[in-house]
């Protein structure tokens, strides 16, 4: 029993010694940990500083799209003229051919008339409708006198409608145009079908077969505050070119984007603006002649989604007097025939692309595109005449 007890004692003593060693190690580890802490003012080790909890960064907001370019501010000699008058200024110089051929665009805009009709009222209605003002939708010059959408005004103002009688005051025939100014005996009127063209012409206030009836104004537009404009002595009685500096019409479709326009490819020819067309540079032709600095055009392929910025390098396709972007209308060539005399069958294209432009947006010969003018320092607004 003594030997056995002695063995148990030895085991217990060994266990106790091991426990002492473990406890001493723990104490040493704790002492080292406390020594590493900063000492507070009372000599007590400070608690460890709390570690900052990482906070996830908020998601970046999606950048807002750049603001739309501001609408052009009217400038030039007719900056205060109503929009329909400013649009009509840029039609000056148009001349019908044959039996009123070439007026199809005015007929479409006016929603009235037909080839062969006297077209002064068609033109006046076209310019009003182009500016967003409902016209009379009648090809009669006298329709403005009775249409409820127009009111007679006692004194003229720039851009008001001037109605005349012809043959006799009871004939029902006459003329209508937009008021430009006057002197003692004549009224300068901007109108269509004046010597078969659009021009400003001095028309007599009274003669044996022609005379002034009065002035009318669109009912939905605030009445003008101006009055008669006296023309300087020696003013030309015919103005057959657009005045310099007048504000051109601009794109009015939503966002200024012309959508699903048939595009064809052209090149290897002389430009209507002078010089050869460079097939290696992105360029377009639009069916209207621009005056002065020409704006750039961004063209996007409907199938590829690819875009390219192009210079305007030529006039066309098909037509030379169809600024369809000013009214939100479709290209006239989509009718299947153009405005030339005699009319030609078209491929319905409303824009032409140089080889480089077509390649950039992956169009092979013919395809659909969207396009819009690009604001640039050199040409801040489309300057069409």
Short mmCIF file of C-alpha atoms in Angstrom, two decimals:
data_model
loop_
_atom_site.label_atom_id
_atom_site.label_comp_id
_atom_site.label_asym_id
_atom_site.label_seq_id
_atom_site.Cartn_x
_atom_site.Cartn_y
_atom_site.Cartn_z
CA UNK A 1 0.00 0.00 0.00
CA UNK A 2 2.85 2.37 0.82
CA UNK A 3 4.43 1.84 -2.59
CA UNK A 4 1.09 2.26 -4.40
CA UNK A 5 0.25 5.44 -2.44
CA UNK A 6 3.65 6.74 -3.25
CA UNK A 7 3.01 6.27 -6.96
CA UNK A 8 -0.30 8.17 -6.76
CA UNK A 9 1.45 10.98 -4.94
CA UNK A 10 4.04 11.19 -7.62
CA UNK A 11 1.33 11.44 -10.30
CA UNK A 12 -0.56 14.12 -8.36
CA UNK A 13 2.59 16.12 -7.78
CA UNK A 14 3.34 15.94 -11.51
CA UNK A 15 -0.16 17.13 -12.39
CA UNK A 16 0.09 20.01 -9.93
CA UNK A 17 3.48 21.03 -11.30
CA UNK A 18 2.11 20.99 -14.86
CA UNK A 19 -0.86 23.13 -13.79
CA UNK A 20 1.49 25.62 -12.16
CA UNK A 21 3.52 25.87 -15.35
CA UNK A 22 0.40 26.44 -17.45
CA UNK A 23 -0.91 29.10 -15.06
CA UNK A 24 2.42 30.88 -14.99
CA UNK A 25 2.47 30.96 -18.79
CA UNK A 26 -1.02 32.45 -18.91
CA UNK A 27 -0.03 35.09 -16.39
CA UNK A 28 3.05 35.98 -18.40
CA UNK A 29 0.99 36.24 -21.63
CA UNK A 30 -1.56 38.52 -19.88
CA UNK A 31 1.25 40.66 -18.46
CA UNK A 32 2.76 41.09 -21.89
CA UNK A 33 -0.66 42.06 -23.28
CA UNK A 34 -1.19 44.63 -20.56
CA UNK A 35 2.29 46.06 -21.05
CA UNK A 36 1.45 46.69 -24.69
CA UNK A 37 -1.58 48.84 -23.78
CA UNK A 38 -1.24 52.56 -23.07
CA UNK A 39 -1.43 53.42 -19.35
CA UNK A 40 -4.36 55.58 -18.24
CA UNK A 41 -4.11 58.45 -15.76
CA UNK A 42 -4.81 56.18 -12.78
CA UNK A 43 -2.06 53.79 -13.75
CA UNK A 44 -4.61 51.33 -15.10
CA UNK A 45 -4.04 50.05 -18.62
CA UNK A 46 -6.49 51.62 -21.00
CA UNK A 47 -8.95 49.53 -22.93
CA UNK A 48 -7.96 48.96 -26.55
CA UNK A 49 -9.24 51.62 -28.93
CA UNK A 50 -12.28 50.41 -30.87
CA UNK A 51 -11.51 49.64 -34.44
CA UNK A 52 -13.65 51.53 -37.02
CA UNK A 53 -16.21 49.43 -38.76
CA UNK A 54 -15.77 49.81 -42.51
CA UNK A 55 -18.76 51.54 -44.09
CA UNK A 56 -19.45 50.68 -47.71
CA UNK A 57 -19.25 53.64 -50.06
CA UNK A 58 -22.61 54.72 -51.46
CA UNK A 59 -23.12 53.84 -55.10
CA UNK A 60 -22.08 56.55 -57.51
CA UNK A 61 -25.05 58.31 -59.07
CA UNK A 62 -25.50 57.87 -62.78
CA UNK A 63 -24.22 61.04 -64.48
CA UNK A 64 -27.07 63.19 -65.73
CA UNK A 65 -27.22 63.54 -69.51
CA UNK A 66 -25.85 66.83 -70.82
CA UNK A 67 -28.51 69.53 -71.06
CA UNK A 68 -30.14 70.05 -74.41
CA UNK A 69 -28.65 72.93 -76.34
CA UNK A 70 -30.63 76.13 -75.85
CA UNK A 71 -33.06 77.14 -78.54
CA UNK A 72 -31.50 79.60 -80.95
CA UNK A 73 -32.23 83.22 -80.20
CA UNK A 74 -33.64 85.07 -83.20
CA UNK A 75 -31.19 87.52 -84.70
CA UNK A 76 -31.07 89.73 -87.72
CA UNK A 77 -33.40 92.25 -89.30
CA UNK A 78 -36.59 90.32 -88.44
CA UNK A 79 -35.73 89.07 -84.95
CA UNK A 80 -39.10 90.25 -83.61
CA UNK A 81 -41.15 88.76 -86.44
CA UNK A 82 -43.50 85.84 -85.70
CA UNK A 83 -42.19 82.37 -86.45
CA UNK A 84 -44.33 81.91 -89.56
CA UNK A 85 -42.89 85.08 -91.09
CA UNK A 86 -39.33 84.01 -90.31
CA UNK A 87 -40.00 80.66 -91.96
CA UNK A 88 -41.46 82.37 -95.02
CA UNK A 89 -38.35 84.55 -95.37
CA UNK A 90 -36.33 81.46 -96.16
CA UNK A 91 -38.65 80.42 -98.94
CA UNK A 92 -37.96 83.64 -100.86
CA UNK A 93 -36.61 82.79 -104.29
CA UNK A 94 -38.64 79.62 -104.79
CA UNK A 95 -40.14 79.65 -108.31
CA UNK A 96 -42.77 77.29 -109.61
CA UNK A 97 -42.22 75.43 -112.88
CA UNK A 98 -44.79 74.39 -115.44
CA UNK A 99 -48.31 74.21 -114.08
CA UNK A 100 -47.50 75.11 -110.47
CA UNK A 101 -45.03 72.25 -110.20
CA UNK A 102 -42.80 72.41 -107.15
CA UNK A 103 -45.50 73.50 -104.71
CA UNK A 104 -46.16 69.97 -103.49
CA UNK A 105 -44.33 70.62 -100.22
CA UNK A 106 -46.50 73.67 -99.54
CA UNK A 107 -49.63 71.63 -100.32
CA UNK A 108 -48.52 68.94 -97.87
CA UNK A 109 -47.75 71.45 -95.12
CA UNK A 110 -50.98 73.40 -95.67
CA UNK A 111 -53.20 70.31 -95.78
CA UNK A 112 -55.06 71.89 -98.67
CA UNK A 113 -54.90 72.63 -102.39
CA UNK A 114 -53.68 70.84 -105.47
CA UNK A 115 -51.32 71.44 -108.34
CA UNK A 116 -52.80 74.00 -110.68
CA UNK A 117 -54.51 75.98 -107.88
CA UNK A 118 -53.54 79.60 -107.30
CA UNK A 119 -51.23 79.04 -104.36
CA UNK A 120 -50.90 82.26 -102.34
CA UNK A 121 -53.23 80.91 -99.62
CA UNK A 122 -51.60 77.48 -99.84
CA UNK A 123 -48.25 79.12 -99.12
CA UNK A 124 -49.60 81.26 -96.27
CA UNK A 125 -51.24 78.23 -94.67
CA UNK A 126 -48.07 76.18 -95.13
CA UNK A 127 -45.95 78.73 -93.27
CA UNK A 128 -48.49 78.96 -90.44
CA UNK A 129 -48.78 75.20 -90.08
CA UNK A 130 -45.00 74.85 -90.22
CA UNK A 131 -44.82 77.19 -87.22
CA UNK A 132 -47.43 75.17 -85.34
CA UNK A 133 -50.34 77.54 -86.03
CA UNK A 134 -53.46 75.91 -87.52
CA UNK A 135 -54.33 77.51 -90.86
CA UNK A 136 -57.65 77.73 -92.62
CA UNK A 137 -56.98 74.56 -94.61
CA UNK A 138 -58.50 76.29 -97.61
CA UNK A 139 -56.77 77.34 -100.84
CA UNK A 140 -58.88 80.51 -100.96
CA UNK A 141 -57.18 83.82 -100.18
CA UNK A 142 -60.47 85.03 -98.68
CA UNK A 143 -60.69 82.14 -96.20
CA UNK A 144 -58.78 84.14 -93.59
CA UNK A 145 -61.61 86.68 -93.46
CA UNK A 146 -64.19 84.16 -92.28
CA UNK A 147 -62.23 81.38 -90.55
CA UNK A 148 -62.89 81.43 -86.76
CA UNK A 149 -59.20 80.82 -86.12
CA UNK A 150 -58.32 84.34 -87.28
CA UNK A 151 -59.33 87.79 -86.06
CA UNK A 152 -59.28 91.05 -87.93
CA UNK A 153 -56.99 93.72 -86.50
CA UNK A 154 -57.42 97.43 -87.02
CA UNK A 155 -53.77 98.24 -87.76
CA UNK A 156 -51.09 96.16 -89.45
CA UNK A 157 -48.12 94.57 -87.68
CA UNK A 158 -45.09 92.71 -88.96
CA UNK A 159 -46.14 89.24 -90.09
CA UNK A 160 -49.89 89.75 -90.00
CA UNK A 161 -51.98 88.41 -92.88
CA UNK A 162 -52.82 90.97 -95.54
CA UNK A 163 -55.90 90.18 -97.65
CA UNK A 164 -56.58 91.85 -101.01
CA UNK A 165 -59.46 91.69 -103.51
CA UNK A 166 -58.95 91.12 -107.21
CA UNK A 167 -61.07 91.99 -110.26
CA UNK A 168 -63.81 93.45 -108.03
CA UNK A 169 -64.53 93.65 -104.33
CA UNK A 170 -67.38 91.18 -104.73
CA UNK A 171 -65.55 88.67 -106.95
CA UNK A 172 -64.45 86.38 -104.12
CA UNK A 173 -60.99 86.38 -105.66
CA UNK A 174 -57.89 88.05 -104.36
CA UNK A 175 -54.49 87.58 -102.80
CA UNK A 176 -53.05 86.96 -99.33
CA UNK A 177 -49.56 87.30 -97.90
CA UNK A 178 -47.66 88.47 -94.83
CA UNK A 179 -47.20 92.15 -93.98
CA UNK A 180 -43.64 93.50 -94.33
CA UNK A 181 -44.24 97.24 -94.44
CA UNK A 182 -45.93 100.01 -96.39
CA UNK A 183 -45.83 103.52 -97.76
CA UNK A 184 -48.69 105.86 -98.69
CA UNK A 185 -49.81 103.81 -101.70
CA UNK A 186 -48.44 100.26 -101.37
CA UNK A 187 -48.14 97.36 -98.96
CA UNK A 188 -44.97 95.24 -99.11
CA UNK A 189 -46.25 91.69 -98.84
CA UNK A 190 -44.25 88.47 -98.40
CA UNK A 191 -46.21 85.80 -100.21
CA UNK A 192 -46.39 82.92 -102.60
CA UNK A 193 -47.63 82.99 -106.18
CA UNK A 194 -46.33 86.53 -106.62
CA UNK A 195 -45.10 86.46 -110.22
CA UNK A 196 -45.08 82.64 -109.89
CA UNK A 197 -42.64 82.70 -106.99
CA UNK A 198 -42.14 83.50 -103.31
CA UNK A 199 -41.00 87.08 -102.87
CA UNK A 200 -41.67 90.35 -101.10
CA UNK A 201 -43.62 92.58 -103.46
CA UNK A 202 -45.04 96.08 -103.15
CA UNK A 203 -48.75 95.72 -103.94
CA UNK A 204 -51.13 98.66 -104.45
CA UNK A 205 -53.53 99.56 -101.67
CA UNK A 206 -56.09 100.61 -104.25
CA UNK A 207 -56.48 100.30 -108.02
CA UNK A 208 -59.26 99.60 -110.49
CA UNK A 209 -58.77 95.84 -110.35
CA UNK A 210 -56.91 95.22 -107.08
CA UNK A 211 -57.07 96.59 -103.57
CA UNK A 212 -56.51 96.14 -99.85
CA UNK A 213 -59.29 94.64 -97.71
CA UNK A 214 -57.63 94.40 -94.29
CA UNK A 215 -55.37 92.62 -91.83
CA UNK A 216 -55.88 89.39 -89.88
CA UNK A 217 -54.05 87.63 -87.05
CA UNK A 218 -54.13 84.02 -85.68
CA UNK A 219 -56.66 83.97 -82.84
CA UNK A 220 -54.57 81.70 -80.61
CA UNK A 221 -51.52 84.01 -80.71
CA UNK A 222 -51.28 87.13 -78.51
CA UNK A 223 -52.23 90.19 -80.48
CA UNK A 224 -49.29 92.19 -81.80
CA UNK A 225 -48.26 95.40 -80.11
CA UNK A 226 -46.40 96.86 -83.08
CA UNK A 227 -47.97 99.05 -85.70
CA UNK A 228 -47.46 100.03 -89.31
CA UNK A 229 -43.90 99.81 -90.62
CA UNK A 230 -43.03 102.60 -93.03
CA UNK A 231 -40.73 101.56 -95.84
CA UNK A 232 -37.82 103.93 -96.59
CA UNK A 233 -38.04 105.91 -99.79
CA UNK A 234 -36.49 104.01 -102.67
CA UNK A 235 -37.14 100.55 -101.18
CA UNK A 236 -37.10 97.87 -103.89
CA UNK A 237 -40.58 96.84 -105.01
CA UNK A 238 -39.44 93.22 -105.45
CA UNK A 239 -37.25 91.29 -102.98
CA UNK A 240 -36.37 87.93 -104.51
CA UNK A 241 -33.49 86.75 -102.30
CA UNK A 242 -33.69 86.05 -98.54
CA UNK A 243 -32.44 88.90 -96.35
CA UNK A 244 -29.03 88.44 -94.79
CA UNK A 245 -28.97 87.58 -91.12
CA UNK A 246 -32.51 86.28 -90.66
CA UNK A 247 -32.87 83.30 -88.33
CA UNK A 248 -33.36 80.05 -90.21
CA UNK A 249 -36.00 77.48 -89.31
CA UNK A 250 -34.70 74.74 -87.04
CA UNK A 251 -35.51 71.12 -86.34
CA UNK A 252 -38.80 70.80 -84.51
CA UNK A 253 -39.25 67.06 -84.17
CA UNK A 254 -38.78 65.65 -80.63
CA UNK A 255 -35.14 65.99 -79.62
CA UNK A 256 -34.35 67.24 -83.09
CA UNK A 257 -33.90 63.62 -84.16
CA UNK A 258 -35.08 62.48 -87.58
CA UNK A 259 -35.93 58.79 -87.20
CA UNK A 260 -35.95 55.85 -89.60
CA UNK A 261 -34.74 57.87 -92.58
CA UNK A 262 -33.70 55.88 -95.64
CA UNK A 263 -30.02 56.50 -96.36
CA UNK A 264 -28.12 55.72 -99.55
CA UNK A 265 -24.43 55.92 -100.37
CA UNK A 266 -22.89 58.37 -102.82
CA UNK A 267 -19.48 59.69 -103.76
CA UNK A 268 -16.93 60.23 -106.48
CA UNK A 269 -18.58 63.42 -107.70
CA UNK A 270 -18.43 67.20 -107.45
CA UNK A 271 -20.18 68.80 -104.51
CA UNK A 272 -22.92 71.38 -105.01
CA UNK A 273 -20.95 73.44 -102.49
CA UNK A 274 -17.85 73.28 -104.69
CA UNK A 275 -14.93 70.86 -104.97
CA UNK A 276 -14.89 67.06 -105.08
CA UNK A 277 -16.53 64.87 -102.42
CA UNK A 278 -13.93 63.02 -100.33
CA UNK A 279 -14.97 59.38 -100.03
CA UNK A 280 -12.55 58.85 -97.11
CA UNK A 281 -14.21 61.42 -94.81
CA UNK A 282 -17.59 60.99 -93.08
CA UNK A 283 -20.07 63.24 -94.86
CA UNK A 284 -23.75 63.53 -95.72
CA UNK A 285 -25.96 65.21 -98.28
CA UNK A 286 -29.29 66.73 -97.19
CA UNK A 287 -31.98 67.89 -99.66
CA UNK A 288 -31.57 71.61 -99.04
CA UNK A 289 -28.83 74.17 -99.62
CA UNK A 290 -27.31 75.60 -96.44
CA UNK A 291 -25.97 79.14 -96.34
CA UNK A 292 -22.76 80.02 -94.51
CA UNK A 293 -21.20 77.65 -91.98
CA UNK A 294 -22.90 74.25 -92.21
CA UNK A 295 -23.62 72.33 -88.99
CA UNK A 296 -22.42 68.80 -88.48
CA UNK A 297 -24.79 65.85 -88.43
CA UNK A 298 -24.68 62.77 -86.20
CA UNK A 299 -25.93 59.70 -88.07
CA UNK A 300 -26.78 56.41 -86.31
CA UNK A 301 -27.42 53.14 -88.09
CA UNK A 302 -30.72 51.55 -87.04
CA UNK A 303 -29.34 48.03 -87.35
CA UNK A 304 -25.80 48.50 -86.04
CA UNK A 305 -26.43 51.16 -83.41
CA UNK A 306 -23.13 52.72 -84.47
CA UNK A 307 -22.89 56.51 -84.83
CA UNK A 308 -20.64 58.85 -86.77
CA UNK A 309 -20.42 62.64 -86.90
CA UNK A 310 -20.41 63.97 -90.44
CA UNK A 311 -19.97 67.21 -92.32
CA UNK A 312 -22.66 68.30 -94.77
CA UNK A 313 -20.85 68.00 -98.08
CA UNK A 314 -23.56 68.08 -100.76
CA UNK A 315 -27.22 68.78 -101.58
CA UNK A 316 -29.56 65.83 -102.06
CA UNK A 317 -30.67 63.13 -102.49
CA UNK A 318 -33.37 63.78 -105.09
CA UNK A 319 -34.58 67.17 -103.94
CA UNK A 320 -32.87 70.51 -103.40
CA UNK A 321 -35.68 72.31 -101.55
CA UNK A 322 -37.04 69.90 -98.95
CA UNK A 323 -35.87 70.84 -95.41
CA UNK A 324 -38.16 68.24 -93.86
CA UNK A 325 -36.39 68.56 -90.48
CA UNK A 326 -37.81 72.06 -90.02
CA UNK A 327 -41.35 70.74 -89.69
CA UNK A 328 -40.98 67.20 -88.40
CA UNK A 329 -42.34 65.98 -91.75
CA UNK A 330 -41.07 62.94 -93.60
CA UNK A 331 -38.73 63.42 -96.59
CA UNK A 332 -40.77 64.31 -99.67
CA UNK A 333 -38.86 61.65 -101.66
CA UNK A 334 -40.68 58.99 -99.63
CA UNK A 335 -43.72 59.75 -101.82
CA UNK A 336 -41.99 57.85 -104.61
CA UNK A 337 -41.42 60.86 -106.88
CA UNK A 338 -39.35 63.99 -106.34
CA UNK A 339 -40.02 67.71 -106.77
CA UNK A 340 -38.02 68.06 -109.98
CA UNK A 341 -39.54 68.81 -113.36
CA UNK A 342 -40.37 66.36 -114.77
CA UNK A 343 -40.63 64.36 -111.52
CA UNK A 344 -38.39 61.33 -111.16
CA UNK A 345 -39.08 58.04 -109.41
CA UNK A 346 -37.12 57.91 -106.14
CA UNK A 347 -35.70 55.22 -103.90
CA UNK A 348 -37.31 57.11 -100.98
CA UNK A 349 -33.98 58.23 -99.53
CA UNK A 350 -33.91 61.34 -97.35
CA UNK A 351 -30.14 61.48 -96.70
CA UNK A 352 -27.01 60.43 -98.54
CA UNK A 353 -23.82 59.10 -96.90
CA UNK A 354 -20.26 59.16 -98.13
CA UNK A 355 -18.49 55.81 -98.35
CA UNK A 356 -16.63 56.53 -95.09
CA UNK A 357 -19.83 57.42 -93.22
CA UNK A 358 -21.65 54.33 -94.49
CA UNK A 359 -18.75 52.10 -93.48
CA UNK A 360 -18.62 53.61 -89.98
CA UNK A 361 -22.27 52.72 -89.27
CA UNK A 362 -22.19 49.45 -91.23
CA UNK A 363 -24.55 50.34 -94.05
CA UNK A 364 -23.95 48.62 -97.35
CA UNK A 365 -25.54 50.66 -100.10
CA UNK A 366 -28.87 51.43 -98.44
CA UNK A 367 -30.34 51.29 -94.94
CA UNK A 368 -32.28 53.09 -92.23
CA UNK A 369 -30.69 55.71 -89.99
CA UNK A 370 -31.57 58.23 -87.30
CA UNK A 371 -29.86 61.61 -87.57
CA UNK A 372 -29.71 64.97 -85.82
CA UNK A 373 -27.76 68.20 -86.00
CA UNK A 374 -24.71 68.52 -83.76
CA UNK A 375 -24.22 71.80 -81.93
CA UNK A 376 -20.72 73.08 -82.61
CA UNK A 377 -18.89 76.38 -82.08
CA UNK A 378 -18.54 76.82 -85.82
CA UNK A 379 -22.21 76.29 -86.58
CA UNK A 380 -24.41 76.57 -83.48
CA UNK A 381 -27.67 76.28 -85.42
CA UNK A 382 -28.68 74.91 -88.77
CA UNK A 383 -28.45 77.93 -91.04
CA UNK A 384 -30.74 77.17 -93.96
CA UNK A 385 -31.93 79.63 -96.52
#
